[in-house]
Short mmCIF file of C-alpha atoms and ligand atoms in Angstrom, two decimals:
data_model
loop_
_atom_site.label_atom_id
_atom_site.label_comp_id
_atom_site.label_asym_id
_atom_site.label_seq_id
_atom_site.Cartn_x
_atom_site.Cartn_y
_atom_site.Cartn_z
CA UNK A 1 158.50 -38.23 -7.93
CA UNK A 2 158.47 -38.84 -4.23
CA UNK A 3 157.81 -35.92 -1.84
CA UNK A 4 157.57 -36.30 2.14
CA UNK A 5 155.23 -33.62 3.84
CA UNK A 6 154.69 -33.11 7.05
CA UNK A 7 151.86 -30.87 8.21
CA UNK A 8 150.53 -29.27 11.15
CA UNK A 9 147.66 -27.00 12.28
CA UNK A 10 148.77 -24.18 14.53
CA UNK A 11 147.10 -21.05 16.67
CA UNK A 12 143.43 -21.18 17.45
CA UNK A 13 141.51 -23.15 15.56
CA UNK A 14 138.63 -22.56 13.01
CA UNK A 15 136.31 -24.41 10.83
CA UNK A 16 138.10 -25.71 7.29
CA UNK A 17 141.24 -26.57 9.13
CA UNK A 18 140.32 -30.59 8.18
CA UNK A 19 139.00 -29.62 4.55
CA UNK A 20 142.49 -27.71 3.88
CA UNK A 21 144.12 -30.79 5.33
CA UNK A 22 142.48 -33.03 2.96
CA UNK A 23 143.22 -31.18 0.01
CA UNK A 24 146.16 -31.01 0.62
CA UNK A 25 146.53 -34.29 1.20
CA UNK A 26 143.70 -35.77 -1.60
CA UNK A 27 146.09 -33.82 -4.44
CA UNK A 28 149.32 -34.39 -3.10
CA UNK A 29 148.26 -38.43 -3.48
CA UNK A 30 146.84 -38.00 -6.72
CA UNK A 31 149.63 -35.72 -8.64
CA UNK A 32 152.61 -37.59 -7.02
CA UNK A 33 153.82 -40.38 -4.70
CA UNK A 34 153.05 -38.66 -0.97
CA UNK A 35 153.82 -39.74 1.96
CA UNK A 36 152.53 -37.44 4.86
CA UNK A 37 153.57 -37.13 8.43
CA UNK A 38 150.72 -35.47 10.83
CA UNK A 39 152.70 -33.27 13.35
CA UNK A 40 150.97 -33.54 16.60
CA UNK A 41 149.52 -30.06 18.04
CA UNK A 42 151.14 -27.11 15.73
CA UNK A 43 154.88 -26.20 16.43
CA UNK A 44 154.55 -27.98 19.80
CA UNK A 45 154.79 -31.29 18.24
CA UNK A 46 157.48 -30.35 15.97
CA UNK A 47 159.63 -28.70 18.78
CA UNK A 48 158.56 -32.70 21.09
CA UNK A 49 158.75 -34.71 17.99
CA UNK A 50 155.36 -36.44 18.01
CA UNK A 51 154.18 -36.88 15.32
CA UNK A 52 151.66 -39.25 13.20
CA UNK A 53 152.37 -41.61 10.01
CA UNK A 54 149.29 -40.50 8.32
CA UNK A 55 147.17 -42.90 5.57
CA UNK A 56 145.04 -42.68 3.11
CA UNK A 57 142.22 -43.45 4.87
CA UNK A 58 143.01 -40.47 7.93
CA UNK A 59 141.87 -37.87 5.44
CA UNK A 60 138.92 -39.42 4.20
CA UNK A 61 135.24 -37.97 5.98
CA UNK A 62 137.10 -34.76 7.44
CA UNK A 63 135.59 -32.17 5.07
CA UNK A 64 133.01 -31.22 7.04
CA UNK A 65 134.37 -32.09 10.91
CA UNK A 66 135.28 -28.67 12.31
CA UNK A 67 138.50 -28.33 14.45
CA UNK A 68 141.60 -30.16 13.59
CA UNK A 69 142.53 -34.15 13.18
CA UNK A 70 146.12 -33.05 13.97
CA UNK A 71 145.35 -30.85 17.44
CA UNK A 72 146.53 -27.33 17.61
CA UNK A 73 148.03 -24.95 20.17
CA UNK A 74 149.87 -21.77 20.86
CA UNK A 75 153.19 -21.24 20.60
CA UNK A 76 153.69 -17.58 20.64
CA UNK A 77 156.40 -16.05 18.05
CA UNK A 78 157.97 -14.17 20.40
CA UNK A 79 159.26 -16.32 22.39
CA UNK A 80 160.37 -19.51 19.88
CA UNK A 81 164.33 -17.90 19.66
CA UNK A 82 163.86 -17.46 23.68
CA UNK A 83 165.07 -20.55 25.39
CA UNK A 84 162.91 -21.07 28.27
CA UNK A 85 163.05 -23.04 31.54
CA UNK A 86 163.10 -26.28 29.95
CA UNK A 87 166.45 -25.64 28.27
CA UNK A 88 164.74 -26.84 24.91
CA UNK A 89 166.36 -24.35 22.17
CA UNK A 90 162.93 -24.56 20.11
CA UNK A 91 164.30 -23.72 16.70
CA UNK A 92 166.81 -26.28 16.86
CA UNK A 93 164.51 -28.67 18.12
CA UNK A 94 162.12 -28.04 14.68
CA UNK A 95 164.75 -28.02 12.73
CA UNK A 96 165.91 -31.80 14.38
CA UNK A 97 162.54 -33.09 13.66
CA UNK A 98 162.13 -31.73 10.06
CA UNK A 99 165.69 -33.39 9.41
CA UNK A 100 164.95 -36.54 11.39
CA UNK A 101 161.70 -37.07 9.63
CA UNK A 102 163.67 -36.50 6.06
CA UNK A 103 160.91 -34.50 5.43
CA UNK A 104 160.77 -33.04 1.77
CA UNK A 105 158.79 -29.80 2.97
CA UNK A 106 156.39 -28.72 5.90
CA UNK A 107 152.96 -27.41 5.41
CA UNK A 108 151.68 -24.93 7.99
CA UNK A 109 148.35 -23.97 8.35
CA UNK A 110 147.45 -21.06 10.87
CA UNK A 111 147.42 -17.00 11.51
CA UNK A 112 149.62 -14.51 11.88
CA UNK A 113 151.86 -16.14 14.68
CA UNK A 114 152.02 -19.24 12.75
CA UNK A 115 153.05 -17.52 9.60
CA UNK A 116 155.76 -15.51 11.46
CA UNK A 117 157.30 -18.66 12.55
CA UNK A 118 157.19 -20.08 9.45
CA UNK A 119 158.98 -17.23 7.78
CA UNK A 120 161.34 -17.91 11.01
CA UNK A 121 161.87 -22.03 9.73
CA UNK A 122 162.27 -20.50 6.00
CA UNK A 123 164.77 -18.32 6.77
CA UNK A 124 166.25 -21.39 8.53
CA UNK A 125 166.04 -23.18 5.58
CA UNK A 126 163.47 -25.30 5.53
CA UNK A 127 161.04 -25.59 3.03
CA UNK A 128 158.20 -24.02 4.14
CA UNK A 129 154.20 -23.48 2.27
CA UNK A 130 151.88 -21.81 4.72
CA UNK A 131 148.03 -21.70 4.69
CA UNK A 132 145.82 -18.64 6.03
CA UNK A 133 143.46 -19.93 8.56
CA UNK A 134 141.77 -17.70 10.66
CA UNK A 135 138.28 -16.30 11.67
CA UNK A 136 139.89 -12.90 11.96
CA UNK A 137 140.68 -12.52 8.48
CA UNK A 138 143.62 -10.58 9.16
CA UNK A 139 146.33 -12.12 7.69
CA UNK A 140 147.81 -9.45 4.91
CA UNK A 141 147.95 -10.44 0.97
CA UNK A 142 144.97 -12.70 0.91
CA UNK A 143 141.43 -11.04 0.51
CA UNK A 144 140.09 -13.86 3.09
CA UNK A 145 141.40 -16.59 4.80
CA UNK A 146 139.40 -19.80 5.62
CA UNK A 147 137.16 -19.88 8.51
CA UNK A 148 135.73 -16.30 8.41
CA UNK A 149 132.81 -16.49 6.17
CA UNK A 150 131.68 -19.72 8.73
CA UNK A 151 132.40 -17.54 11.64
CA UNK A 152 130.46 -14.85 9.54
CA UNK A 153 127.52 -16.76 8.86
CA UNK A 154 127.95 -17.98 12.97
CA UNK A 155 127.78 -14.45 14.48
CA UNK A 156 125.14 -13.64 11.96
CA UNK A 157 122.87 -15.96 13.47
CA UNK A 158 123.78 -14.79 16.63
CA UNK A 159 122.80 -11.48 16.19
CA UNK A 160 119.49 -12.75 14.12
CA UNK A 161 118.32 -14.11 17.38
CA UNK A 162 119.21 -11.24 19.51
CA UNK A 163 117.18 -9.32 17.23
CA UNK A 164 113.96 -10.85 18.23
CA UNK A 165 114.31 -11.23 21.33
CA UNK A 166 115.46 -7.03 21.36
CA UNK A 167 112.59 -6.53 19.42
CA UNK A 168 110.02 -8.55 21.95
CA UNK A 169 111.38 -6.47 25.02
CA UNK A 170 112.74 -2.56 23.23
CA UNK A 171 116.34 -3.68 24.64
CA UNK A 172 119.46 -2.91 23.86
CA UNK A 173 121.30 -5.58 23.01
CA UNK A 174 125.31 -5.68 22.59
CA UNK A 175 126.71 -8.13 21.36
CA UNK A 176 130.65 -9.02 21.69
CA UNK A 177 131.99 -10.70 18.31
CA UNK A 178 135.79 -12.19 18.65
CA UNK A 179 138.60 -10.18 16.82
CA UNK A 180 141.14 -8.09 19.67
CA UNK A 181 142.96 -6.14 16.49
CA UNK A 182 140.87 -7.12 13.46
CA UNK A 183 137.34 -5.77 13.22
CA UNK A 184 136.58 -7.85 9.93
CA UNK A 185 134.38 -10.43 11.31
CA UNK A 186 132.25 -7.67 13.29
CA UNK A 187 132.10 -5.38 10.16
CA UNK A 188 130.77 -8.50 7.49
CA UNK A 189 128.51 -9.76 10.54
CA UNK A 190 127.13 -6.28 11.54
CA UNK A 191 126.15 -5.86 8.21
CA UNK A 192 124.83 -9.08 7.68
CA UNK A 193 122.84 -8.65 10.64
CA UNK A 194 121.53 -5.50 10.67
CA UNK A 195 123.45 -3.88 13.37
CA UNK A 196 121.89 -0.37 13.87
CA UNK A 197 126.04 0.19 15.67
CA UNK A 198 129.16 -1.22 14.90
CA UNK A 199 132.37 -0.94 16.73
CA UNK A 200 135.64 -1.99 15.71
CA UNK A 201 139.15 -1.42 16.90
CA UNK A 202 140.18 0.20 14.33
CA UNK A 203 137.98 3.07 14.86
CA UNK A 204 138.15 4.43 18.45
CA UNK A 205 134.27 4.97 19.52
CA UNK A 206 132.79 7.92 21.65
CA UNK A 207 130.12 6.39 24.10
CA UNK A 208 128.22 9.60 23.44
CA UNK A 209 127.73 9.35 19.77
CA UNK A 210 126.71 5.63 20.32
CA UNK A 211 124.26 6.47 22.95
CA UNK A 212 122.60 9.39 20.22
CA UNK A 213 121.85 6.44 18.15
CA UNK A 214 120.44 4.00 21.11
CA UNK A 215 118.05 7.33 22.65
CA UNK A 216 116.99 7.85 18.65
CA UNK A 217 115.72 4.77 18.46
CA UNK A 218 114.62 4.55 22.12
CA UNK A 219 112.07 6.78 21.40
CA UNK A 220 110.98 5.93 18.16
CA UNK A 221 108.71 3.21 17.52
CA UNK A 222 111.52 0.76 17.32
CA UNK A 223 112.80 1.45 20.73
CA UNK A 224 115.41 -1.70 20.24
CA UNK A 225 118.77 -1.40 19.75
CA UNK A 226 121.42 -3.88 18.19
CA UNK A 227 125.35 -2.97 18.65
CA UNK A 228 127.95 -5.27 17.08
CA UNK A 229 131.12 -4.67 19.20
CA UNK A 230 134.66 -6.13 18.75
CA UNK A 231 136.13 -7.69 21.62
CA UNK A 232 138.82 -5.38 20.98
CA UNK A 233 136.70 -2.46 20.20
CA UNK A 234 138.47 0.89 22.77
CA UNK A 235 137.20 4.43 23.46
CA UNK A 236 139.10 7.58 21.95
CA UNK A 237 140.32 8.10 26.13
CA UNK A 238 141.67 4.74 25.41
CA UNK A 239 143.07 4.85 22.55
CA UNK A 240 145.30 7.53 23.19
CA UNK A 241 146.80 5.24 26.39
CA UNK A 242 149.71 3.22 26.30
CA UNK A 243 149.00 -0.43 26.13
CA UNK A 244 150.01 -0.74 29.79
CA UNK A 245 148.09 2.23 31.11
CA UNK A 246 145.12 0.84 29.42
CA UNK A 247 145.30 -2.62 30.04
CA UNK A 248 145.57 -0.76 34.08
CA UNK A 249 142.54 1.18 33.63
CA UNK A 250 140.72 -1.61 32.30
CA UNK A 251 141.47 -3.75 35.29
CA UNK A 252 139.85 -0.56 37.43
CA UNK A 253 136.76 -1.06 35.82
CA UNK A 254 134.24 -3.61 37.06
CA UNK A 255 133.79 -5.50 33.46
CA UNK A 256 135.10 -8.06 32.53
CA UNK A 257 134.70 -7.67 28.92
CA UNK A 258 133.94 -4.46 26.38
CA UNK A 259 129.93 -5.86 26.06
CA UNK A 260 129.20 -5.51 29.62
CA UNK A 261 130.89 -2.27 29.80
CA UNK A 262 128.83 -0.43 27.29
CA UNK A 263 125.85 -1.87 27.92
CA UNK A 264 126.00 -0.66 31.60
CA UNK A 265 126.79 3.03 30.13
CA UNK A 266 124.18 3.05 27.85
CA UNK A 267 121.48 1.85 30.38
CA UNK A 268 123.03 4.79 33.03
CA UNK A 269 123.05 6.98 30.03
CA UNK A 270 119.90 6.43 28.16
CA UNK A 271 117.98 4.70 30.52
CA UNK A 272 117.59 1.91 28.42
CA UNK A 273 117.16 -1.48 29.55
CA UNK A 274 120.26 -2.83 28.41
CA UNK A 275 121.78 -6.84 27.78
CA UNK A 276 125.23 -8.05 26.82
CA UNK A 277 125.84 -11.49 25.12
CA UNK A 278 129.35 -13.07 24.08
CA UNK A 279 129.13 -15.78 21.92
CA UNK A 280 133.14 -16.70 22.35
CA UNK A 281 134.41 -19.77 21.02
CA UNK A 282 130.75 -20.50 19.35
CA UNK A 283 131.98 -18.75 16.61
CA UNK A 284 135.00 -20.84 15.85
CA UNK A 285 132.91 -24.67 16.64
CA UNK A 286 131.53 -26.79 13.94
CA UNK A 287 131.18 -27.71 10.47
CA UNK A 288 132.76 -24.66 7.87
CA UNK A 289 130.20 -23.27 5.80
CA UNK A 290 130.13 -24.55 1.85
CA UNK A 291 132.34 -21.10 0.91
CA UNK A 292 134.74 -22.29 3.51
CA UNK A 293 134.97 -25.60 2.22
CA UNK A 294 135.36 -24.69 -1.33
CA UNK A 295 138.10 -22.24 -0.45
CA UNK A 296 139.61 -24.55 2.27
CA UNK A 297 139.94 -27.38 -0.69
CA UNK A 298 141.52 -24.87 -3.15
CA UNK A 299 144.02 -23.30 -0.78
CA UNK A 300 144.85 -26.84 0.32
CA UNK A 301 145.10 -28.34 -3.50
CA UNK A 302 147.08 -25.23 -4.32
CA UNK A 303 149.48 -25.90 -1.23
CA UNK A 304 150.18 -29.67 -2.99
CA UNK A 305 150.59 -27.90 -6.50
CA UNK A 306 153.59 -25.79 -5.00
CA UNK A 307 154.79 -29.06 -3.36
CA UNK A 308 154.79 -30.69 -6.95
CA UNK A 309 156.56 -27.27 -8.78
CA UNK A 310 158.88 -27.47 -5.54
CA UNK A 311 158.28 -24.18 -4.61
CA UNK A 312 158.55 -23.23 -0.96
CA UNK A 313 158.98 -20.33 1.48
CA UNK A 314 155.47 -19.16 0.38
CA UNK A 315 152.07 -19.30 1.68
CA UNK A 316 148.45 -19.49 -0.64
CA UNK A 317 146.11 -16.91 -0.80
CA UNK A 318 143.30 -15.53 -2.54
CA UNK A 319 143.15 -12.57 -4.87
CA UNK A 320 139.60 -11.53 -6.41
CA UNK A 321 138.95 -15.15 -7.75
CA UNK A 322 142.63 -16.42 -8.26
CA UNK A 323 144.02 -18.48 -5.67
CA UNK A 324 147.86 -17.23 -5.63
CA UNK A 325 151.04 -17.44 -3.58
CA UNK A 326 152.84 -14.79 -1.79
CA UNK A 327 155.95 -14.82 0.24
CA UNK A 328 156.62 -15.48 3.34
CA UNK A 329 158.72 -13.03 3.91
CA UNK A 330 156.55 -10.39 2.27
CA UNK A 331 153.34 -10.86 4.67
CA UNK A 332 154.50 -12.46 7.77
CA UNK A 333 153.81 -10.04 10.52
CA UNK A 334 152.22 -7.17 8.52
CA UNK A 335 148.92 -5.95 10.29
CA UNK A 336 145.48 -6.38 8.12
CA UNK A 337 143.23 -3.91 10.08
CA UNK A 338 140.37 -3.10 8.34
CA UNK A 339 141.11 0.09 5.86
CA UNK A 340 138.75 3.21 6.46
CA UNK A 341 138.20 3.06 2.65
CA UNK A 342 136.86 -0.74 3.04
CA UNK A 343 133.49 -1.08 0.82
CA UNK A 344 131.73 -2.82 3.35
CA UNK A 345 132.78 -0.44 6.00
CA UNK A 346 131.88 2.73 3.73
CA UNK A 347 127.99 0.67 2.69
CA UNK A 348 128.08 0.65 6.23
CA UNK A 349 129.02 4.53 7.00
CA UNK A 350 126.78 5.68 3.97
CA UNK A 351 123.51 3.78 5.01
CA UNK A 352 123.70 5.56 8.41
CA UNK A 353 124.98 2.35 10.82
CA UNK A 354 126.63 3.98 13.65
CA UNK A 355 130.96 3.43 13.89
CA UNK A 356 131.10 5.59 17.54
CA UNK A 357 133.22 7.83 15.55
O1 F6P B 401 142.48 -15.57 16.43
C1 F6P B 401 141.24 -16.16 16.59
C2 F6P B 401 140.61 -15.78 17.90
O2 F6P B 401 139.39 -16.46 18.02
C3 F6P B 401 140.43 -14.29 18.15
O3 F6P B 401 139.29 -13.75 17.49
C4 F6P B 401 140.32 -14.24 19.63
O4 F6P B 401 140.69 -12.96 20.11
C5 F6P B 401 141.29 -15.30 20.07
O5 F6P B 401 141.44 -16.19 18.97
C6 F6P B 401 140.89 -16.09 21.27
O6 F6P B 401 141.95 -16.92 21.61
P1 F6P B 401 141.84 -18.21 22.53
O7 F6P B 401 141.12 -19.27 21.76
O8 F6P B 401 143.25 -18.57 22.78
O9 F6P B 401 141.06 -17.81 23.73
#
């Protein structure tokens, strides 16, 4: 049996894009005759038609080399039916590609946007197996995707070595961990760390209650503080705005970003002395942890098993300990916020770590 893949990485990257790749690629060459076609920078390459002859040899000493061999970008959903000024209509363009190539199927590995236009090339009629990538953990029908624990076990350290130096001077610190709709990775790394406040999107925070918290421990004898905050953490005033009318108040404001903000209101508030730090794009860099590689390798393996079974339009996922397959269709554009009944988030609620609620 002789099956041509092509593959591509798409969306922001994340470490265990290049140990997905490889097993993908290490089973596909062991169960059948593979030949594999590395599409250039996600749907970009597919819609330009570059592309890479992959061998053998491309996938070997990527397990542990964070980013992506095949380059990555954004190519928001939205606008892929939506021919721009270029003239290029993108869907046909994919489709061209996937023909010219004679490609057999298309592997796609990325997050929500990449899964939506996936379901979009299905529908089309291509054969489509996606993979959930994404240090947001927020793609629906898989308990994680690959790249959050690392990112996990990232902002972790972060806030480890905030804590000391919080301790050494009885700051405040707040600390800004990625996720604008998803508070997953804040939750599991607010926990991990020992965040004495976590803030999420999901749950609309009152500075008040936060700043109850920040005096208690002011004046106790550990008179540091450590908030994990979601980028896309918002007030209850803000959450009852329109996107616009926020995203206008916002702009009134002199911060540039949620940390500064509520560090400055808890230092005019409490009088603490008060710190922001943002670790950004830290938390996506380097090597994926072991439990990223290990899942990274079975989503990837499982992608090649589908390709042998020949059964597309799906993407892999993982269920308790099973590594399954759902649908396209079924989970491409559903929101995974994180659900008030979460067990992490009620340890968190019933040992007393602050939500702002
Ligand atoms: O989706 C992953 C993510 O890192 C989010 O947590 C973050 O909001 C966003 O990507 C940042 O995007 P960019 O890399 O395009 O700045």
């Amino acid at each position: 049996m002789k099956r041509k893949i092509g593959i591509l990485t798409s969306g922001g990257d994340c470490p265990g894009l290049n140990a997905a790749i490889r097993g993908v690629a290490r089973a596909a060459y062991e169960m059948f005759d593979a030949e594999i076609i590395g599409i250039q920078n996600g749907y970009a390459g597919l819609i330009d038609g570059e592309y890479k002859e992959m061998k053998k040899s491309d996938f070997s000493g990527i397990l542990t080399l964070g980013g992506t061999i095949l380059g990555t970008s954004r190519r928001p959903f939205r606008n892929m039916r939506v021919v721009e000024d270029d003239g290029v209509d993108k869907v046909a363009a994919m489709k061209k590609t996937y023909k010219d190539l004679k490609l057999d199927c298309l592997v796609t590995l990325g997050g929500n946007g990449t899964h939506k236009t996936a379901n979009l090339l299905s529908e089309e009629g291509l054969n489509v197996i996606g993979l959930p990538k994404t240090i947001d953990n927020d793609i629906y029908g898989t308990d994680f995707t690959f790249g959050f624990h690392t990112a996990v076990d990232i902002a972790t350290d972060v806030i480890d070595r905030i804590h000391t130096t919080a301790t050494s001077h009885g700051r405040c610190m707040v600390i800004e961990i990625m996720g604008n709709k998803a508070g997953w990775l804040t939750l599991y790394s607010g926990v991990a760390g020992g965040a004495d406040v976590i803030l999420l999107p999901e749950i609309p925070y009152d500075i008040k209650e936060v700043a109850k918290t920040v005096e208690a421990r002011a004046k106790s004898k550990k008179a540091f503080s450590i908030l994990a905050v979601a980028e896309g953490a918002l007030s209850k005033e803000e959450a009852k705005m329109k996107k616009k009318e926020r995203a206008a108040y916002r702009a009134s404001l002199p911060y540039d970003c949620i940390s500064k903000r509520i560090a400055a209101e808890l230092q005019e508030m409490v009088g603490v002395e008060a710190r922001h730090v943002v670790p950004g794009h830290i938390q996506r860099g380097g090597s994926p942890s072991a439990y990223d590689r290990v899942l990274s390798t079975q989503f990837g393996v499982h992608a090649a098993e589908l390709i042998r079974d020949e059964i597309y339009g799906v993407t892999v996922a993982l269920d308790g300990n099973e590594i399954i397959h759902n649908k396209l269709s079924d989970i491409a554009g559903v929101p995974k916020p994180v659900p008030m009944d979460d067990h992490v988030l009620v340890t968190a609620r019933n040992m007393g770590i602050n939500l702002g609620d």
